[in-house]
Coordinates of N, CA and C in Angstrom, one line a residue:
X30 N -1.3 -38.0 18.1 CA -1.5 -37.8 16.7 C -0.2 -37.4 16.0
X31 N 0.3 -37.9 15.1 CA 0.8 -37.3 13.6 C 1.2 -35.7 14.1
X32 N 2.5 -35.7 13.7 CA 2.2 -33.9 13.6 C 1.9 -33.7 11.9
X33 N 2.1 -34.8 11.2 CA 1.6 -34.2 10.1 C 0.6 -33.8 9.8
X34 N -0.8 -34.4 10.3 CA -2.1 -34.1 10.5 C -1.9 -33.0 10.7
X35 N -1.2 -32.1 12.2 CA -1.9 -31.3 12.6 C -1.0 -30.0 12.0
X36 N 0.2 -30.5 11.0 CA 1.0 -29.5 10.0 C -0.2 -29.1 9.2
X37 N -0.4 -30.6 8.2 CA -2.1 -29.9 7.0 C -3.0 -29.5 7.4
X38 N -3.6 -29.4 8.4 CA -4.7 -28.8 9.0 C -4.2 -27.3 9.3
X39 N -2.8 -26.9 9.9 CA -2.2 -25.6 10.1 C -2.1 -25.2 9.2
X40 N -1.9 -25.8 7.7 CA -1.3 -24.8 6.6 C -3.0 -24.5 6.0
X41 N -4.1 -25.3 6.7 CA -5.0 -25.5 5.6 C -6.0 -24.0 6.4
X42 N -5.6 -23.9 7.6 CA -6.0 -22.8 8.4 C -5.2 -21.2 7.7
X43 N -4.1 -21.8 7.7 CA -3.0 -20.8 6.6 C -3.8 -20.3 5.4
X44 N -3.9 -21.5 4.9 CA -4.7 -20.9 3.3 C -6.1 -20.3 3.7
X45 N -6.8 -20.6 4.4 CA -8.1 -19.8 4.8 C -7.8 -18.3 5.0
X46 N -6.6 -17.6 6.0 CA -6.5 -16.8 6.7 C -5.9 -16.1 5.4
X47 N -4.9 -16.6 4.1 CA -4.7 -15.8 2.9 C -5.7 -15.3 2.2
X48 N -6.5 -16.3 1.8 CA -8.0 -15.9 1.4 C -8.7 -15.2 1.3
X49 N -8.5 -15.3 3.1 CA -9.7 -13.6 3.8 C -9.2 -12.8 3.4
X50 N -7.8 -12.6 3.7 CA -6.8 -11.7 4.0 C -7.0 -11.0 2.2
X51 N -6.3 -11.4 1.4 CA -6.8 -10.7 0.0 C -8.1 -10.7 -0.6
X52 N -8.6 -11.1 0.2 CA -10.7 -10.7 -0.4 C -10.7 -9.5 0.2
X53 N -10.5 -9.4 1.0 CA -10.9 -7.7 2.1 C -9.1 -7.2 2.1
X54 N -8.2 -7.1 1.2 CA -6.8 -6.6 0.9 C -6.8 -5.7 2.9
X55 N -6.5 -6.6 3.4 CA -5.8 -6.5 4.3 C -5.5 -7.5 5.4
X56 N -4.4 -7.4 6.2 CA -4.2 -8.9 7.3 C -5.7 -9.2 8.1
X57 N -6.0 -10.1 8.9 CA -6.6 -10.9 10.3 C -6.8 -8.9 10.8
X58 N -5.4 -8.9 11.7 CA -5.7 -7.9 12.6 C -6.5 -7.0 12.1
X59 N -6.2 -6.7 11.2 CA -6.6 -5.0 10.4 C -8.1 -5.4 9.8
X60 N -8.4 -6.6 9.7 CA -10.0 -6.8 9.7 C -10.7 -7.2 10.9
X61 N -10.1 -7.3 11.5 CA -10.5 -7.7 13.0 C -11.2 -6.3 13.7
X62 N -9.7 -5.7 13.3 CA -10.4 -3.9 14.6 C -11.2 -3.3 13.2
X63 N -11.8 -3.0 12.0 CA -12.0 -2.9 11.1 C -13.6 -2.9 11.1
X64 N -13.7 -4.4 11.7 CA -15.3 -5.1 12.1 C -15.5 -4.6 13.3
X65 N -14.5 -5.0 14.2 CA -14.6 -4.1 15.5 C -15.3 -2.8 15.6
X66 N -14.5 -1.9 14.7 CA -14.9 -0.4 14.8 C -16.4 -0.4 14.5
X67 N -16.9 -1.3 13.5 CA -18.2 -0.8 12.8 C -18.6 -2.1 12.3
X68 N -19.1 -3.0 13.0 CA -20.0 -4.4 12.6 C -21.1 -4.0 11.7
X69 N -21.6 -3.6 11.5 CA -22.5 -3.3 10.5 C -22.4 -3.3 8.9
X70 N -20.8 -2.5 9.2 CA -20.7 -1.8 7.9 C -20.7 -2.5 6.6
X71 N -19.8 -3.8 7.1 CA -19.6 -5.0 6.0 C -20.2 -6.3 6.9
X72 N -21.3 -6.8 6.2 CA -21.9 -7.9 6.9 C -21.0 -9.3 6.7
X73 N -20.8 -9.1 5.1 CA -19.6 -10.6 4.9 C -18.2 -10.9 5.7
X74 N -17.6 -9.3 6.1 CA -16.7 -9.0 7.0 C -16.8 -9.7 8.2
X75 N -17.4 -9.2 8.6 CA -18.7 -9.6 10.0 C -18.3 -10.9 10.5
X76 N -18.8 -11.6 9.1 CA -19.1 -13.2 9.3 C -18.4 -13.6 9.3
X77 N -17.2 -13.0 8.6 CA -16.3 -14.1 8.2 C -15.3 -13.9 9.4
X78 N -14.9 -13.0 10.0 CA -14.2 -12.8 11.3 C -14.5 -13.7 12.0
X79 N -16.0 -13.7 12.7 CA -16.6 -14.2 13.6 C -16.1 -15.7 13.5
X80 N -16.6 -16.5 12.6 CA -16.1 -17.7 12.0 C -14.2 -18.2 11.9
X81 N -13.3 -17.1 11.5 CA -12.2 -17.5 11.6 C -11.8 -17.3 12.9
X82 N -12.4 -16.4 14.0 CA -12.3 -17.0 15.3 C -12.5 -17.9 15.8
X83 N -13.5 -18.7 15.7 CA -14.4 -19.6 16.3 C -13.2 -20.9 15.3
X84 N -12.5 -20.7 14.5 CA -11.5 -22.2 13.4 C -10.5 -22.1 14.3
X85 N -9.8 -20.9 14.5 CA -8.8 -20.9 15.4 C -8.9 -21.0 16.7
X86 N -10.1 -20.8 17.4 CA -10.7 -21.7 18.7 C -10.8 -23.0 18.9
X87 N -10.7 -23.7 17.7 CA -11.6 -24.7 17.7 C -10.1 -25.8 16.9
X88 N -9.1 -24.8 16.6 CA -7.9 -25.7 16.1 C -6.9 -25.6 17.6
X89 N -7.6 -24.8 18.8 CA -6.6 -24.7 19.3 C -6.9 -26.0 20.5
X90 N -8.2 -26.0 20.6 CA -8.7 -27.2 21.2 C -8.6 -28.6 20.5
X91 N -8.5 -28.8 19.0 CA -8.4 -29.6 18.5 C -6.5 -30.2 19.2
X92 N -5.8 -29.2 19.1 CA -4.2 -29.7 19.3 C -4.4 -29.8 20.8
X93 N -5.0 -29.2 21.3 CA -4.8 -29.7 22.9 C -5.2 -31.4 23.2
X94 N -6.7 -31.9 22.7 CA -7.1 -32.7 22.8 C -6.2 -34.2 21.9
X95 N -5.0 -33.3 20.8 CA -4.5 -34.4 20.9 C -3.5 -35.1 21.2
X96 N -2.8 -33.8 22.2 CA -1.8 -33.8 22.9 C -2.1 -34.5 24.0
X97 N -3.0 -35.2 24.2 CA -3.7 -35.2 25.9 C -3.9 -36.7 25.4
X98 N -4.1 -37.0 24.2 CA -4.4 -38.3 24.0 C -2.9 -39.2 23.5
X99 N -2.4 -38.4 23.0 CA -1.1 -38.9 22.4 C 0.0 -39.7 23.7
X100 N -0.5 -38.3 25.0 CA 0.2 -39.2 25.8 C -0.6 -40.0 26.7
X101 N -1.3 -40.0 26.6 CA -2.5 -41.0 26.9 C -1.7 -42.6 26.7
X102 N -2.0 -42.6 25.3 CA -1.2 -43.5 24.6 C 0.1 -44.1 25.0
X103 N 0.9 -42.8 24.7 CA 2.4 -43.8 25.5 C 2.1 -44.2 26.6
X104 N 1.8 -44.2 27.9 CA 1.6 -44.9 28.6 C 0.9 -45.9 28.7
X105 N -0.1 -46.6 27.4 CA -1.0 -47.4 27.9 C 0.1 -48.9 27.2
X106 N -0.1 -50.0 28.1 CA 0.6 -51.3 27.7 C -0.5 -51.4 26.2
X107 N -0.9 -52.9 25.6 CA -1.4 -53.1 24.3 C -2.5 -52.4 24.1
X108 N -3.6 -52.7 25.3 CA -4.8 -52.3 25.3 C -5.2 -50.8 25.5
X109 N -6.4 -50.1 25.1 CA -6.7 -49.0 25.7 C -7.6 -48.8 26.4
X110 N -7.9 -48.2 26.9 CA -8.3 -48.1 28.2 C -9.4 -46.9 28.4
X111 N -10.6 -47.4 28.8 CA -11.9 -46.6 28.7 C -11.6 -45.1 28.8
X112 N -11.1 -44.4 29.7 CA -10.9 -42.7 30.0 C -9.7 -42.7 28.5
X113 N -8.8 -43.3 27.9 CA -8.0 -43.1 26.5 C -9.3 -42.7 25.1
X114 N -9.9 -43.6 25.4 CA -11.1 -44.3 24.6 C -11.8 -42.4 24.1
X115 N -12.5 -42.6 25.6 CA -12.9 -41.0 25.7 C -12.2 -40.0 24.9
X116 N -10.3 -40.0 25.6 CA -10.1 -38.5 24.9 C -9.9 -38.6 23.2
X117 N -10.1 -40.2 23.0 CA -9.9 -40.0 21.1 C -11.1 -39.7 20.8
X118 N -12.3 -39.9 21.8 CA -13.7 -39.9 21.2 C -13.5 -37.7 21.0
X119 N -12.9 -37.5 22.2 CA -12.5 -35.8 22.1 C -12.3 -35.4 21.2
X120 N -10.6 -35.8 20.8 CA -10.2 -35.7 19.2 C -11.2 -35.9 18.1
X121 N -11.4 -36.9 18.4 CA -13.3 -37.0 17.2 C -14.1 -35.6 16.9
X122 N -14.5 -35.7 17.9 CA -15.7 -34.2 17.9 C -14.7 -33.1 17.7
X123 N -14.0 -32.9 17.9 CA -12.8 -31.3 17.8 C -12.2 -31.7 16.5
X124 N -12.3 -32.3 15.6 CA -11.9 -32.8 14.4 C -13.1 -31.7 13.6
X125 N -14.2 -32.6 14.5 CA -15.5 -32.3 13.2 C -15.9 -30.8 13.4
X126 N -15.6 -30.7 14.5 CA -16.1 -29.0 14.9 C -15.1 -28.4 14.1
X127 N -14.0 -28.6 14.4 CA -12.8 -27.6 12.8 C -13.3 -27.5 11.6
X128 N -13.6 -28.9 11.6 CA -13.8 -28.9 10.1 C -15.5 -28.3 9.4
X129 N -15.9 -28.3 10.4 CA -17.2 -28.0 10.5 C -16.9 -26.1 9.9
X130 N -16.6 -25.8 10.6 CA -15.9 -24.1 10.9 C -15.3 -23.6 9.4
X131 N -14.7 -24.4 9.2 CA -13.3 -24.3 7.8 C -14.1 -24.3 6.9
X132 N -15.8 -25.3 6.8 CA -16.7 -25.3 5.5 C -17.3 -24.3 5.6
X133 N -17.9 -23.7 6.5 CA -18.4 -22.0 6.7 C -17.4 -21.4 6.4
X134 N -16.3 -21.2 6.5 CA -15.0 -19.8 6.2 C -15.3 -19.8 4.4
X135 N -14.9 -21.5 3.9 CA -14.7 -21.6 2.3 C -16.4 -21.0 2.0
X136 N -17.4 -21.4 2.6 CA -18.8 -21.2 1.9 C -18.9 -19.5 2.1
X137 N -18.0 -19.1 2.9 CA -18.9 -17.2 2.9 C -17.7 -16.7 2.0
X138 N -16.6 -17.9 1.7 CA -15.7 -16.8 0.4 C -16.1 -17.2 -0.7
X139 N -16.6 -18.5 -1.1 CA -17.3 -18.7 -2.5 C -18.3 -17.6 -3.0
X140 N -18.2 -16.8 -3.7 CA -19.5 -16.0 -4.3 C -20.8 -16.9 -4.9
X141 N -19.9 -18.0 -5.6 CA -21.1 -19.3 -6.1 C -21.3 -20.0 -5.7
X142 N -21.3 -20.1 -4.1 CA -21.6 -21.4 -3.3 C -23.4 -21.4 -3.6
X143 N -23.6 -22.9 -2.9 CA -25.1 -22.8 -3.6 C -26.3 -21.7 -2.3
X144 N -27.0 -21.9 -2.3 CA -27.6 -20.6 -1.4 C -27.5 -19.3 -1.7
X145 N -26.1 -19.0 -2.4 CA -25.9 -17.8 -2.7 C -26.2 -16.3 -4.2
X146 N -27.3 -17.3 -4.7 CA -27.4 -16.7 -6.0 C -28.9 -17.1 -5.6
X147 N -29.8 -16.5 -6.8 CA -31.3 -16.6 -7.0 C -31.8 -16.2 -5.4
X148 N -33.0 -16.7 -5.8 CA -33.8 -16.6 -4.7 C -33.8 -16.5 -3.4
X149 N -32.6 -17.4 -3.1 CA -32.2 -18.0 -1.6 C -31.5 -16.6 -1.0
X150 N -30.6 -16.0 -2.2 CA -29.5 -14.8 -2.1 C -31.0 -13.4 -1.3
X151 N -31.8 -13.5 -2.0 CA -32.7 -12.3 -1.9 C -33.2 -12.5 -0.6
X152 N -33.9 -13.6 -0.1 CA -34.5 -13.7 1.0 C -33.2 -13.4 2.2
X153 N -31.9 -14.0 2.2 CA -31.0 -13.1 2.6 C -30.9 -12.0 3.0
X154 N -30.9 -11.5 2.2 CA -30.4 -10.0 2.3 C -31.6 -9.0 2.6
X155 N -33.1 -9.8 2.4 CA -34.3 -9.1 2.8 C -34.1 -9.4 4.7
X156 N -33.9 -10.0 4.5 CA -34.3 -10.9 6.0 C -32.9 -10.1 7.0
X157 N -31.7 -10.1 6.3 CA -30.6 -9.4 6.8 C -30.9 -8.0 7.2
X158 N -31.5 -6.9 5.9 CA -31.6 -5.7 5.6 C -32.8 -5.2 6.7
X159 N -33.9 -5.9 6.8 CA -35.0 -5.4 7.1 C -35.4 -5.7 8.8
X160 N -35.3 -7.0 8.9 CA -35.6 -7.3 10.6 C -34.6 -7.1 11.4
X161 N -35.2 -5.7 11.8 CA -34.2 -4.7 13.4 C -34.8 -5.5 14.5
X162 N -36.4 -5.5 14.5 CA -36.8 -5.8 16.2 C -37.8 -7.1 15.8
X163 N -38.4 -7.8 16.7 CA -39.1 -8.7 16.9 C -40.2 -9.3 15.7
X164 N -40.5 -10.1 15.5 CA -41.4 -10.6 14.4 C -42.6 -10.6 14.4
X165 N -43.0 -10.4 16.3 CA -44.5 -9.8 16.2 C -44.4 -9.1 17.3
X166 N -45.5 -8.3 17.1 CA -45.6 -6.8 17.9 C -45.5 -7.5 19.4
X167 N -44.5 -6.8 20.6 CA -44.6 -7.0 21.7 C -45.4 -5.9 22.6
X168 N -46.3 -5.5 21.9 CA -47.3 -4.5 22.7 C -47.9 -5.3 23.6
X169 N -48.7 -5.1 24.5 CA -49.5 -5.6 25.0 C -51.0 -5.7 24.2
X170 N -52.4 -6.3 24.4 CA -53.2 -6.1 24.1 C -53.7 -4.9 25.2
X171 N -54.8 -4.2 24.0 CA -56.0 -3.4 25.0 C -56.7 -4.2 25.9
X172 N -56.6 -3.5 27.2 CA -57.6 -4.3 27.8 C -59.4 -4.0 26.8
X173 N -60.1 -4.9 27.5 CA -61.2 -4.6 26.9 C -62.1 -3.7 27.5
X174 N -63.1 -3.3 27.2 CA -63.6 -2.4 28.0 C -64.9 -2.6 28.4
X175 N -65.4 -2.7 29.9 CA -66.7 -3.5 30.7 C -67.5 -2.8 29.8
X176 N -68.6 -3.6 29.7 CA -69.6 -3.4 29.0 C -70.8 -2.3 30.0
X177 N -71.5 -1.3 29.4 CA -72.4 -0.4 30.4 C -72.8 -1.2 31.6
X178 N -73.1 -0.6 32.4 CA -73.9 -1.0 33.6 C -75.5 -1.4 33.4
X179 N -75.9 -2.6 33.2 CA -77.0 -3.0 33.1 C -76.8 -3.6 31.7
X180 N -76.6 -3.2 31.0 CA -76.7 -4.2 30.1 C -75.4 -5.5 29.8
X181 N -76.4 -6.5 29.2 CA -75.6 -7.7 29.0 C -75.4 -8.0 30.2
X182 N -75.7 -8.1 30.9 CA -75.5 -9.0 32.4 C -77.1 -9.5 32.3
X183 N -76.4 -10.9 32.8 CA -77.9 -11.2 32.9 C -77.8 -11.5 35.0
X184 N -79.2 -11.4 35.5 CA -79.0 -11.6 36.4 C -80.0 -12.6 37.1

């Protein structure tokens, strides 16, 4: 592949990591151990870490797979060749997975993205705020209790 591709895609990881970085006025690291120290504290924090790990996971697999294909390539005569075939299908999916990642980073820094106002915002934050443990009771039931001796039996 182009290193230009994989230049715009680096700066475009760049601009994400600015973004974060002056929404929460400090670098990557220092929100990293930040969230570290106390996951709770800031939920958007949280998310948004989690997520710019998983872009830069997912950019670092993106450049391997197209390193692997690029020389794939040089050595193939005109044609390509089923196992080549595969690692561009690689590049493919590690394309969409980045970019997949990059639209979650831009959607939790939009304040107006859509989901995020009215209704949809409240059920959020209810749903965030309130459910610690399970959605229905993990008790066991009572057993029930035998009915007297003699009655209701029939015999």
């Amino acid at each position: 592949m182009s290193d230009d591709v994989s230049d715009g895609m680096d700066d475009a990881v760049g601009v994400l990591t600015e973004q974060i970085e002056a929404l929460f006025g400090m670098n990557m690291d220092q929100l990293k151990a930040a969230v570290d120290a106390a996951p709770a504290a800031n939920p958007a924090a949280t998310d948004v870490v989690k997520w710019h790990g998983l872009l830069l996971e997912s950019q670092t697999v993106l450049e391997r797979a197209e390193d692997d294909l690029l020389a794939a390539l040089e050595t193939q005569p005109s044609e390509v060749d089923d196992p080549t075939m595969d690692l561009a299908h690689r590049v493919n999916a590690a394309v969409t997975a980045r970019d997949g990642r990059a639209m979650v980073i831009r959607w939790l820094l939009d304040p107006n993205a859509p989901g995020k106002q009215g209704l949809d915002t409240e059920r959020l934050v209810r749903f965030r705020g309130t459910r610690r443990g399970p959605a229905v009771p993990t008790t066991p039931p009572r057993p029930a209790t035998a009915p007297p001796a003699g009655r209701g039996v029939l015999r």
